[in-house]
Coordinates of C-alpha atoms in Angstrom, one line a residue:
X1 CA 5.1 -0.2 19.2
X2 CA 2.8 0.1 16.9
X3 CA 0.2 -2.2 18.6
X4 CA -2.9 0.1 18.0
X5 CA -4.9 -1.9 20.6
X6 CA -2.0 -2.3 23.4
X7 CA 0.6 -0.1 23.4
X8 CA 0.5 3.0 25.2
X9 CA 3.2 5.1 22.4
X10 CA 2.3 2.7 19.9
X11 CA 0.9 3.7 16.3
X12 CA -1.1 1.8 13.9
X13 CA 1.5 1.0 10.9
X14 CA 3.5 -1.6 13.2
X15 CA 0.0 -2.9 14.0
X16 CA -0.3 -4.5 10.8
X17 CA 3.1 -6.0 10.7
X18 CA 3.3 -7.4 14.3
X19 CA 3.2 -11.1 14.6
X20 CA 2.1 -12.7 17.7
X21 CA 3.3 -15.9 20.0
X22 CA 4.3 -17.0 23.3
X23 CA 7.8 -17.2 23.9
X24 CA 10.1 -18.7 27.4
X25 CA 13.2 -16.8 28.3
X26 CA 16.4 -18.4 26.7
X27 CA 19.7 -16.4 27.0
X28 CA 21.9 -17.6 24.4
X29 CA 25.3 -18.8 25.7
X30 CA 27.1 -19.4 22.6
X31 CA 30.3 -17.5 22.0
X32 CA 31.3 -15.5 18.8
X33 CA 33.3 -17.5 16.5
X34 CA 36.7 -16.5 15.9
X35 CA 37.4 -13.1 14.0
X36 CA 40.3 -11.8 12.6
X37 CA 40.3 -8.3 14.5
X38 CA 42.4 -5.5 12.7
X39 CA 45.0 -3.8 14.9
X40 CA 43.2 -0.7 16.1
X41 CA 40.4 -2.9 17.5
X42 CA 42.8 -4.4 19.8
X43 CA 41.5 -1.9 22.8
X44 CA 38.0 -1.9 22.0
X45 CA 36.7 -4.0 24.8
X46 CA 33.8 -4.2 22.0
X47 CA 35.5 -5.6 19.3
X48 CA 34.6 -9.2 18.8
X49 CA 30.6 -7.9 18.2
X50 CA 31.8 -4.9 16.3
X51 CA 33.7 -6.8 13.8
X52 CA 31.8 -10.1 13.6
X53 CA 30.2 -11.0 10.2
X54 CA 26.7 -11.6 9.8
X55 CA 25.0 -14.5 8.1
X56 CA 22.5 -13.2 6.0
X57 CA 19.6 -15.3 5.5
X58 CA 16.0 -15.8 4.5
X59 CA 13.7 -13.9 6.8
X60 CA 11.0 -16.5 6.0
X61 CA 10.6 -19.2 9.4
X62 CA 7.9 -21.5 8.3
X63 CA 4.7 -21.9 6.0
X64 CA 2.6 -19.6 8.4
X65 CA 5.4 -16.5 8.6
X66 CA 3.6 -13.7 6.9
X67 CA 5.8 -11.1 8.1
X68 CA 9.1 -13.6 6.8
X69 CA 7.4 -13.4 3.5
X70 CA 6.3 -10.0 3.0
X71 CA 10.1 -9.4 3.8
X72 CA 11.2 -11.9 1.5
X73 CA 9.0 -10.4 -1.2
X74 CA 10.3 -7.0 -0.6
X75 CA 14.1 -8.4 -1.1
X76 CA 14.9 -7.9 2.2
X77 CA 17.3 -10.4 4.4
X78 CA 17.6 -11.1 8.2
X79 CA 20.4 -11.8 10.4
X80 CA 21.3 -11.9 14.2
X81 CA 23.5 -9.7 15.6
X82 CA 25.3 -10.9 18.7
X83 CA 26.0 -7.9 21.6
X84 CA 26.9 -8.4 25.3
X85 CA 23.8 -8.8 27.8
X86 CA 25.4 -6.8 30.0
X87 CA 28.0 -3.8 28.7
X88 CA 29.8 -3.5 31.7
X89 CA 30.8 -7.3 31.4
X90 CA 31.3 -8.0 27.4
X91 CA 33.5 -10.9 28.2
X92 CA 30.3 -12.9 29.9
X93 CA 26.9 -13.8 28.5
X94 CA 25.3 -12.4 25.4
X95 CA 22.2 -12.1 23.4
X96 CA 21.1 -11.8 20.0
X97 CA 19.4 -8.6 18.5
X98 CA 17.0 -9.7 15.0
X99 CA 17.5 -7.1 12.0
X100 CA 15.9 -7.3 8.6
X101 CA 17.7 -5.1 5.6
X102 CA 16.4 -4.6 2.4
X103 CA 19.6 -3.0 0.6
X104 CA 20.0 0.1 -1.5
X105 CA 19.2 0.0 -5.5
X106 CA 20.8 3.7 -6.2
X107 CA 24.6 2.4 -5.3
X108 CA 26.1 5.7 -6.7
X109 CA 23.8 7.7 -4.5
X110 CA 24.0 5.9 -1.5
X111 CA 23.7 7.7 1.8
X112 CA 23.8 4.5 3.8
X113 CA 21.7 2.5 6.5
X114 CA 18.5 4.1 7.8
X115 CA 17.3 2.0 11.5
X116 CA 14.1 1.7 12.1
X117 CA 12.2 1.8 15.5
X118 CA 8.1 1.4 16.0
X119 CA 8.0 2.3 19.5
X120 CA 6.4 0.9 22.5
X121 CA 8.4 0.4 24.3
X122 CA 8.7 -3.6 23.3
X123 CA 7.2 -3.1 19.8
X124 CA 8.5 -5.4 16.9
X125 CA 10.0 -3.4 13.9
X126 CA 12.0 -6.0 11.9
X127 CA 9.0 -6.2 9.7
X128 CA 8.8 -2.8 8.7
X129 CA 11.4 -1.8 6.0
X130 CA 8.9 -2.8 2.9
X131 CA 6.1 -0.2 3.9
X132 CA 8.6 2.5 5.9
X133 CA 10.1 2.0 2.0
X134 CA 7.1 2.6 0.2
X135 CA 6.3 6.3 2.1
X136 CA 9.7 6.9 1.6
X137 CA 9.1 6.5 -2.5
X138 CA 11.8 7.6 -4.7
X139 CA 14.5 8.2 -2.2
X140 CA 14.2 4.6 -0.9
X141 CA 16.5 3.4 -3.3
X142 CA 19.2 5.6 -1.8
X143 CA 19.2 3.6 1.7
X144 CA 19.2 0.4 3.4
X145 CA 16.2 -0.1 5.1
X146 CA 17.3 -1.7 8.6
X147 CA 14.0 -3.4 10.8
X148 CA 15.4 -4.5 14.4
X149 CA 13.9 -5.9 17.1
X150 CA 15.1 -4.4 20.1
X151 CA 16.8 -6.7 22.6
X152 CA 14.3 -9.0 24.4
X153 CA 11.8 -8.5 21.6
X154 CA 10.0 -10.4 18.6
X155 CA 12.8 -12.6 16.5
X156 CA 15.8 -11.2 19.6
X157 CA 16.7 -13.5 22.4
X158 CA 13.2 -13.0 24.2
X159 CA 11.7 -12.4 27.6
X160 CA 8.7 -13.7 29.1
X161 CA 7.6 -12.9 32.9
X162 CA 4.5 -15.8 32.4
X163 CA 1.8 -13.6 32.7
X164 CA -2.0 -13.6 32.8
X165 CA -2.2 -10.4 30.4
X166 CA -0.6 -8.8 27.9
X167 CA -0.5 -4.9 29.8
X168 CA 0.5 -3.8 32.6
X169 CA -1.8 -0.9 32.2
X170 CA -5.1 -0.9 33.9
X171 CA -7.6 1.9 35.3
X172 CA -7.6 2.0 38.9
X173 CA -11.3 2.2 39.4
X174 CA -13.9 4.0 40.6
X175 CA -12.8 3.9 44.5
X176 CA -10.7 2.6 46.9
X177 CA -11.4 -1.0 46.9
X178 CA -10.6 -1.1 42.9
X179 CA -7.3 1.0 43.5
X180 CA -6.0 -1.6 46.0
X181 CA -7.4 -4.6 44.0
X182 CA -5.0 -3.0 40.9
X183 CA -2.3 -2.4 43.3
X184 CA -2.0 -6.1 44.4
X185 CA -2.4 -7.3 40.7
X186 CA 0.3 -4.9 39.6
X187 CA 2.5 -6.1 42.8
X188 CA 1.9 -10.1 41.6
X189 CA 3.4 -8.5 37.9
X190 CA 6.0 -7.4 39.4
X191 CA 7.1 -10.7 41.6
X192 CA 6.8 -12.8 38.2
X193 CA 9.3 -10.9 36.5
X194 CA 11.8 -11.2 39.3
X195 CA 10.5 -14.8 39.8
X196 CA 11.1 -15.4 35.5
X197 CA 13.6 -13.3 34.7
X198 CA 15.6 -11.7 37.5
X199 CA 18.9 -12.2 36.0
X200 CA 18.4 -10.3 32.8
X201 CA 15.7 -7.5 34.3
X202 CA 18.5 -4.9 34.6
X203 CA 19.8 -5.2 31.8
X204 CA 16.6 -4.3 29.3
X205 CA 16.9 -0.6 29.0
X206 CA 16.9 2.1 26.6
X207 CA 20.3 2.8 27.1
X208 CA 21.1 -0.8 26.3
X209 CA 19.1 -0.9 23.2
X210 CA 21.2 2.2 22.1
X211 CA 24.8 0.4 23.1
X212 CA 23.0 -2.4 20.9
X213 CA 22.0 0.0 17.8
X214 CA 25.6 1.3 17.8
X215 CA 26.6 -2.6 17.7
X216 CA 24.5 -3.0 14.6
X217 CA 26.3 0.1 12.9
X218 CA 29.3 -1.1 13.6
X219 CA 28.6 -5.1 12.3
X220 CA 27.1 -3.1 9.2
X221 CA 30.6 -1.4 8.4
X222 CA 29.2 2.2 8.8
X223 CA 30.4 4.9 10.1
X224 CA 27.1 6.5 10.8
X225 CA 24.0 5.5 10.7
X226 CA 20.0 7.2 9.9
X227 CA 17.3 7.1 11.9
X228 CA 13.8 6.8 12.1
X229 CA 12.0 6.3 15.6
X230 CA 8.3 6.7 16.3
X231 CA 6.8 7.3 19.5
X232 CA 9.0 5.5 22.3
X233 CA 11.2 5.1 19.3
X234 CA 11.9 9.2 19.3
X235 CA 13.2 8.6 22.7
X236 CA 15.4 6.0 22.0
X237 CA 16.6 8.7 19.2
X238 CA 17.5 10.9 21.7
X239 CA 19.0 8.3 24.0
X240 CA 21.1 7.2 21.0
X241 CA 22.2 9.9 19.1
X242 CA 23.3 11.6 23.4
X243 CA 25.4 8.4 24.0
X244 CA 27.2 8.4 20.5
X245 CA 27.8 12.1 19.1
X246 CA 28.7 12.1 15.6
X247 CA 27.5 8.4 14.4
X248 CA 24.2 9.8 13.1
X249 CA 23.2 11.0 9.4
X250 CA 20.0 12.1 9.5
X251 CA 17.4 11.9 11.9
X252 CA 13.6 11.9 11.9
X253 CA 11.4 11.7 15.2
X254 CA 8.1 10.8 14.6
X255 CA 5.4 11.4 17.7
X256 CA 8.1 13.0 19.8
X257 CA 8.5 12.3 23.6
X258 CA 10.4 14.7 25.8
X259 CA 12.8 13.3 27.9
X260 CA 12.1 15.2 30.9
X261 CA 8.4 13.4 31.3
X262 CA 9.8 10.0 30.0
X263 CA 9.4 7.3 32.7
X264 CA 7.3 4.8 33.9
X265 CA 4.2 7.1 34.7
X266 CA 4.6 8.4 30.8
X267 CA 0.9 8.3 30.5
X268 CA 0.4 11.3 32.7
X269 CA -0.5 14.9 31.6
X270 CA -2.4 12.8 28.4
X271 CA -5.6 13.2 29.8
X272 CA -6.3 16.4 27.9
X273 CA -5.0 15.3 24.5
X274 CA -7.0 11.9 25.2
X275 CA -10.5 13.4 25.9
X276 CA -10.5 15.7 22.9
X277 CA -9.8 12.9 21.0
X278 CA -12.5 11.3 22.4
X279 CA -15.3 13.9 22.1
X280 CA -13.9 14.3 18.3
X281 CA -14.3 10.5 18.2
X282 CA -18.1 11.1 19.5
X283 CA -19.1 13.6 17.2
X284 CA -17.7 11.6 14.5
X285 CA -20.3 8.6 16.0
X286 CA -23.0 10.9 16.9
X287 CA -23.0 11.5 12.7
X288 CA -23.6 8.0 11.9
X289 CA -26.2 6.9 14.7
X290 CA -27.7 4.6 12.5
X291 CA -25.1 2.8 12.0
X292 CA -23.8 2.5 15.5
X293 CA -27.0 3.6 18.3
X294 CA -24.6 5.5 20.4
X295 CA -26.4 8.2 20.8
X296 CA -27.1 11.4 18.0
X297 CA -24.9 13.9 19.5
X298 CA -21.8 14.2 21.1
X299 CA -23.0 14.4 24.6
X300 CA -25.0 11.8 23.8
X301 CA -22.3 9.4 22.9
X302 CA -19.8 10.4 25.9
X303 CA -22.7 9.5 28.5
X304 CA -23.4 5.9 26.7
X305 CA -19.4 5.6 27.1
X306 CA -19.9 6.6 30.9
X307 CA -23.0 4.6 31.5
X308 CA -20.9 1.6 30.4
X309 CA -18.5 2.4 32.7
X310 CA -20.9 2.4 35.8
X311 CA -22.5 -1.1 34.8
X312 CA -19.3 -2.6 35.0
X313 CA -18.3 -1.2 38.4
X314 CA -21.5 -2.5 39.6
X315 CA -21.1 -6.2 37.6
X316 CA -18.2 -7.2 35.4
X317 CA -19.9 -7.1 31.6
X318 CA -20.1 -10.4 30.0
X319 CA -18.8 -10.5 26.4
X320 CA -17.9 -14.1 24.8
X321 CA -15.6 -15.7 27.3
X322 CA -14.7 -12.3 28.8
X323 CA -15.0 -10.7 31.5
X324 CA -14.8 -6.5 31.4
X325 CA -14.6 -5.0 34.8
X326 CA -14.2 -1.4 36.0
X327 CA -10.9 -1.3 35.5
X328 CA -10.4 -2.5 31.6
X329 CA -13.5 -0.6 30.1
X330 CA -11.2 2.8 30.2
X331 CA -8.5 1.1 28.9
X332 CA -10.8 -0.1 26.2
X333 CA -11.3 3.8 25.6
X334 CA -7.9 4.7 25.9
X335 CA -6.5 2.1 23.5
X336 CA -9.8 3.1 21.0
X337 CA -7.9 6.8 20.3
X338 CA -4.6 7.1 18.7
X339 CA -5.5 6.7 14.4
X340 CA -7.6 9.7 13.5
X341 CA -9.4 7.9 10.2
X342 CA -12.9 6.3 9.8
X343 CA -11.6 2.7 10.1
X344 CA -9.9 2.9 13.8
X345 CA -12.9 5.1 14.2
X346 CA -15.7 2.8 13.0
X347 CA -13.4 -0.3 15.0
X348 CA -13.8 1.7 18.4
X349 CA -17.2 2.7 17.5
X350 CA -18.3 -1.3 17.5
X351 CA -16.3 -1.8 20.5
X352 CA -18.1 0.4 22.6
X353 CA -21.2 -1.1 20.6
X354 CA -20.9 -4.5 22.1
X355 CA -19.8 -2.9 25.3
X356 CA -23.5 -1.3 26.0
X357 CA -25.2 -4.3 24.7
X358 CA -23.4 -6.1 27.1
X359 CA -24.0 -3.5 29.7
X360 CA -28.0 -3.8 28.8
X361 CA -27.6 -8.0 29.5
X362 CA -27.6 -9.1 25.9
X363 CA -25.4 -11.8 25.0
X364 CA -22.6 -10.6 22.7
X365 CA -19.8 -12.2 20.9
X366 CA -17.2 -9.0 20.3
X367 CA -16.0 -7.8 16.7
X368 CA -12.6 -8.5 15.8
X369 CA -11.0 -5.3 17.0
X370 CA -12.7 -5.3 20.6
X371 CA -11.5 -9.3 20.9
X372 CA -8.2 -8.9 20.1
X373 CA -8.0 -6.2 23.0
X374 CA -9.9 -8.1 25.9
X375 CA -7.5 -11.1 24.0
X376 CA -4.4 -9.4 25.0
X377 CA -5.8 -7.7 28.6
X378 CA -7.0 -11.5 29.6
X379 CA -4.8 -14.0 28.5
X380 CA -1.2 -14.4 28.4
X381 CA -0.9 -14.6 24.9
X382 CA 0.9 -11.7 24.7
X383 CA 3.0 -11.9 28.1
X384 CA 6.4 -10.9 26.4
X385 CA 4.9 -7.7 25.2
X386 CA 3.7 -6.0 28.7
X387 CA 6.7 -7.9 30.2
X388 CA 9.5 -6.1 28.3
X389 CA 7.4 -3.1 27.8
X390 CA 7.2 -2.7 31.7
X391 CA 11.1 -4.0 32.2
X392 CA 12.0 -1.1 30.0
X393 CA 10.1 1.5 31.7
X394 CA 11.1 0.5 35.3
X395 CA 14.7 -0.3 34.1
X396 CA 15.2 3.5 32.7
X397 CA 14.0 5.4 35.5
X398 CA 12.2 4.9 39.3
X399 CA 9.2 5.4 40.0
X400 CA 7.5 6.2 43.3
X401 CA 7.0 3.2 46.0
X402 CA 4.4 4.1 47.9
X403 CA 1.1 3.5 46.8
X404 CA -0.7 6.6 48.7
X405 CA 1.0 8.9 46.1
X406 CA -0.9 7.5 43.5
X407 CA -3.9 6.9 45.5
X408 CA -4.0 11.0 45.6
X409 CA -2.6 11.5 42.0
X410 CA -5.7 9.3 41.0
X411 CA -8.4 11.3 43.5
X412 CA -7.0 14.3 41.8
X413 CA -7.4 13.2 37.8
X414 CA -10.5 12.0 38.5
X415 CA -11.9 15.2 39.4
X416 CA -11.3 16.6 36.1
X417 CA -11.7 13.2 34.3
X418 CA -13.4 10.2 35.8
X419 CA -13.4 7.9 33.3
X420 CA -9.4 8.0 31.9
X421 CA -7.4 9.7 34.8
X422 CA -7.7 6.8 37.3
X423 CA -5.6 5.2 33.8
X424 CA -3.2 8.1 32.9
X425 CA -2.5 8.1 37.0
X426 CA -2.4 4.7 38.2
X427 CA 0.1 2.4 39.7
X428 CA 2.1 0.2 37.7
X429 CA 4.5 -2.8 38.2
X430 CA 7.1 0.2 38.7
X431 CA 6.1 0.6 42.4
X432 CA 7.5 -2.6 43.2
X433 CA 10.7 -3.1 40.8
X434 CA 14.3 -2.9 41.7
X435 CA 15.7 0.2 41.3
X436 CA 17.2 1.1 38.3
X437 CA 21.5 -0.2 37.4
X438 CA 21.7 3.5 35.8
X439 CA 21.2 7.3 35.7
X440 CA 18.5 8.5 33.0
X441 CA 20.5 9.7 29.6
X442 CA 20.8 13.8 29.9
X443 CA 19.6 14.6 26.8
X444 CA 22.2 17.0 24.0
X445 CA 20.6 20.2 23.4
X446 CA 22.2 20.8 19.9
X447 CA 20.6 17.6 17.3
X448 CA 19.7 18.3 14.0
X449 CA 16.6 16.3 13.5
X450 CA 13.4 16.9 12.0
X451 CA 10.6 16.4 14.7
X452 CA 6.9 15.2 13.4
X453 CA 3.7 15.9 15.4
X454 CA 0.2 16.2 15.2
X455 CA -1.8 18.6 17.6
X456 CA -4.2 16.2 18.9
X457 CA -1.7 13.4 19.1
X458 CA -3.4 11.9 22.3
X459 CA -0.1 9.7 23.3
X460 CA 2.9 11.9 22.4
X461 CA 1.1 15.1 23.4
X462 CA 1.9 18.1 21.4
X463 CA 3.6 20.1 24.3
X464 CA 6.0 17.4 24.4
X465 CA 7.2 18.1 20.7
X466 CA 7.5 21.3 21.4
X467 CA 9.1 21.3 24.2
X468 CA 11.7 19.5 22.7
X469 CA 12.1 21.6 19.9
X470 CA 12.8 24.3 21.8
X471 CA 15.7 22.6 24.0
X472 CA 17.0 22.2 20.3
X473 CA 17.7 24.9 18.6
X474 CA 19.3 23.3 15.3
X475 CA 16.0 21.0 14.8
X476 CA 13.1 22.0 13.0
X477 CA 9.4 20.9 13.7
X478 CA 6.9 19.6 11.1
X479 CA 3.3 20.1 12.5
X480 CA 0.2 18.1 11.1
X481 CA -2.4 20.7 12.7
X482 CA -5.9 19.3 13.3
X483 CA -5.6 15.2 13.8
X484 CA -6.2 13.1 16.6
X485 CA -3.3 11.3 15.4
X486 CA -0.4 9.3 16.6
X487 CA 2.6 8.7 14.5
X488 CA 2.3 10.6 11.0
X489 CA 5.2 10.2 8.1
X490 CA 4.0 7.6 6.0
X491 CA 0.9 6.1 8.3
X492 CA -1.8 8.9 8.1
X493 CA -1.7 9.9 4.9
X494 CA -0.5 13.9 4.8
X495 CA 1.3 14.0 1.3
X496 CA 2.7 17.7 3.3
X497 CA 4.2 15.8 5.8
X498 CA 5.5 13.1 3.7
X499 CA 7.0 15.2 1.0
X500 CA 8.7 17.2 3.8
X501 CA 10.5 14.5 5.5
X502 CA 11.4 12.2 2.1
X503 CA 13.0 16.1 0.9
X504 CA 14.9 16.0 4.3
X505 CA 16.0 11.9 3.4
X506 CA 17.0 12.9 0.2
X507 CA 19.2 16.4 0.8
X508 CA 19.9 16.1 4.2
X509 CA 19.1 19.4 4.5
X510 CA 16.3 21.0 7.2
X511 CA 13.7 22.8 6.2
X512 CA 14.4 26.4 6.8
X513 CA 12.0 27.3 9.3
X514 CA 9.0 24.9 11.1
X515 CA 6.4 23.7 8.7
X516 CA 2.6 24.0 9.5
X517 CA 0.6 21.2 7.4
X518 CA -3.0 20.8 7.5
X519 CA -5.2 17.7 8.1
X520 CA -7.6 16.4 5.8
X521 CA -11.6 17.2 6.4
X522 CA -13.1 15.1 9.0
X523 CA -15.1 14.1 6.3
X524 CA -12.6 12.5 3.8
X525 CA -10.6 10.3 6.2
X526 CA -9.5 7.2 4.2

């Protein structure tokens, strides 16, 4: 995902590549045309998609595609790739999954395709090769570059549940009344995805998207394929490279999730990470008061944040055309910290701006940043985001049905954190999905990957990085120590980290033993 303002495992990078629009479910129906199949395929129940050929084609679709043309500048071409909708039935109905390749330069030193995956879950990637190509610098000419837009997402056969926001994430309040106001808007969520899109709901899942990757490798006449997954992307790494042994290169997780919290409560046990982030964010506006009139220290700058809070629980602030209640104004927070550099920084910092001067009755028309989040919250312009996102999450694993045990998991986070555990705690859609078609992938315990991380990471925590490093022995972990930061190699800036995992690209050899680099001074952020 790399929404920055969204997403809750997004980072910034696929921010800047995402392009937006509304989109109506359509299942395509058509069937592959005809393939000569050689003998050994004959029982692979898989091998009309394996073998088809793809039509490579301009990724440019119209005057106003900027992520078409930045591909199309970068040399890259697109193409559909047809897998079953549902792999337990690969004679019925199918979909299409979008990919973007830019090819290798360095023929004679070709190590093959490396996939790509931003996150989210739901995030687009097929726009990413050109700048995943430029951190990867010399040894880029050595791979494809492979964008792909998971099943049900951007330029793939889409999804769209019709509804009023682009999130299913909310806060749950500041008491009962708010919880059971979320749980009922959550509840509605839920009933339009079954009411939209009941007949493809079980069928988004991670374990999917994985049956789908190993289609792509296949249609691409490899063997084996890299990878390179950030954030809900690292699980999908994990998901994939469990499911198919031996059909990976190399491997590079980037803001690593452990499997055994992964789920549709991911956001809990984030609370920590989160509010260290925000108190660094604090000090960081306390410094440049001037500028901003939050407040001239720290404290002073978390108690404008909270005083916010408490006008709109008493009166939903008004800011342009929207309306921002008790139960968006932490998710304003929470989607303010996840890029540790002075522009998210000074973004946020006029966010919560217009957020007090609304709060003080002044009339305010918000900056770009804090628009384009109430603009996804409280429209639908971004249904198909939140709708796949949250059909991913409830398709991979259950979640608890009854409401009280979130009622008492939020009474208990707010005690140590008001203002984002009633976020990190909360009821979701989840509550009220069908239950999910399959088990939850048990995780190898013997990958050789490189695993990237930074301490303060306030989405993929830390302890989740390391946690998995540990169940692996053979992987090595590259820490960025010091950064509020989600999602490193190439997007923050840490020629350390960089180097490390371009040497790793390049050799396909480990590091060997962990790697400790530093972040830059709070006061040189780019």
């Amino acid at each position: 995902m790399i929404r920055s303002t969204p997403s809750p495992y997004g980072t910034s990078a696929t921010a800047r590549k995402v392009a937006l629009g509304l989109v109506t479910l359509t299942l395509a129906l058509t069937a592959l045309p005809a393939t000569t199949l050689p003998a050994q395929a004959a029982s692979d129940p898989l091998a009309r998609f394996h073998h088809q050929s793809l039509d490579w084609k301009s990724c440019v679709r119209g005057p106003d595609d900027a992520t078409g043309k930045e591909l199309e500048e970068a040399g890259a071409q697109c193409a559909d790739v047809r897998v079953p909708l549902d792999y337990g039935d690969p004679g019925g109905r199918t979909i299409t999954v979008a990919i973007s390749r830019i090819r290798a330069t360095d023929t004679r030193h070709r190590v093959g395709p490396l996939l790509l995956n931003g996150g989210g879950p739901g995030g687009q990637t097929l726009g990413d090769p050109p700048w995943v190509r430029a951190a990867m610098k010399d040894v880029a000419a050595r791979y494809d570059v492979v964008g792909v837009d998971p099943r049900f997402v951007g330029r793939s056969t889409p999804l769209d549940c019709h509804w009023p926001t682009g999130s299913a994430f909310r806060s749950a309040g500041v008491d009962r009344a708010g919880f059971d106001r979320n749980t009922a808007f959550a509840k509605d969520l839920a009933e339009r995805c079954r009411r939209h899109a009941a007949d493809v709901l079980p069928y988004v899942t991670t374990r999917n998207t994985a049956r789908d990757l190993d289609v792509i490798r296949a249609a691409l006449g490899e063997r084996r394929i890299s990878y390179l997954g950030y954030s809900y992307g690292s699980y999908l790494g994990e998901v994939y490279t469990t499911m198919f042994p031996g059909r990976t290169e190399r491997v590079v997780l980037d803001g690593v999730i452990d499997p055994a919290r992964y789920g549709p409560r991911l956001l809990r046990g984030t609370e920590k990470a989160n509010r260290h982030a925000l108190k660094d964010w604090a000090s960081w506006a306390a410094a440049r008061d001037e500028t901003y009139g939050l407040g001239r220290t720290r404290g002073a700058v978390l108690a404008t944040v909270d005083r916010v809070q408490a006008a709109a629980a008493r009166t939903p602030l008004r800011l342009g055309k929207y309306r921002v209640d008790e139960h968006l104004v932490p998710l304003v927070v929470f989607n303010g910290l996840s890029q540790d550099n002075d522009s998210a920084y000074g973004d946020f910092a006029l966010g919560v701006q217009d957020l007090l001067r609304a709060a003080q009755g002044r009339q305010v028309t918000p900056s770009p940043w804090l628009s384009e989040a109430l603009a996804f919250m409280l429209t639908g312009s971004d249904s198909h985001y939140g709708s796949v996102q949250t059909a991913i999450l409830c398709g991979d694993a259950a979640a608890p049905r009854d409401p009280e045990v979130y009622w008492r998991d939020v009474q208990r986070a707010r005690e140590r954190d008001p203002l984002l555990g009633p976020v990190t705690n909360n009821l979701n859609p989840c509550a009220f999905w069908d239950p999910p078609r399959e088990r939850p992938t048990s995780i190898r315990h013997d990958l050789p990957a490189l695993l990237v991380n930074a301490t303060g990471d306030p989405r993929t925590t830390y302890d989740g990085a390391t946690a998995v490093h540990r169940k692996w022995p053979s992987s090595r972990l590259v820490t960025l120590r010091g950064a509020d930061q989600h999602a490193v190699y190439g997007v923050y800036g840490s020629s350390c980290v960089d180097t490390t995992v371009n040497a790793y690209l390049a050799t396909g050899r480990l590091p060997v033993k962990d790697l400790t680099c530093v972040a830059r001074p709070s006061g040189s952020r780019p």
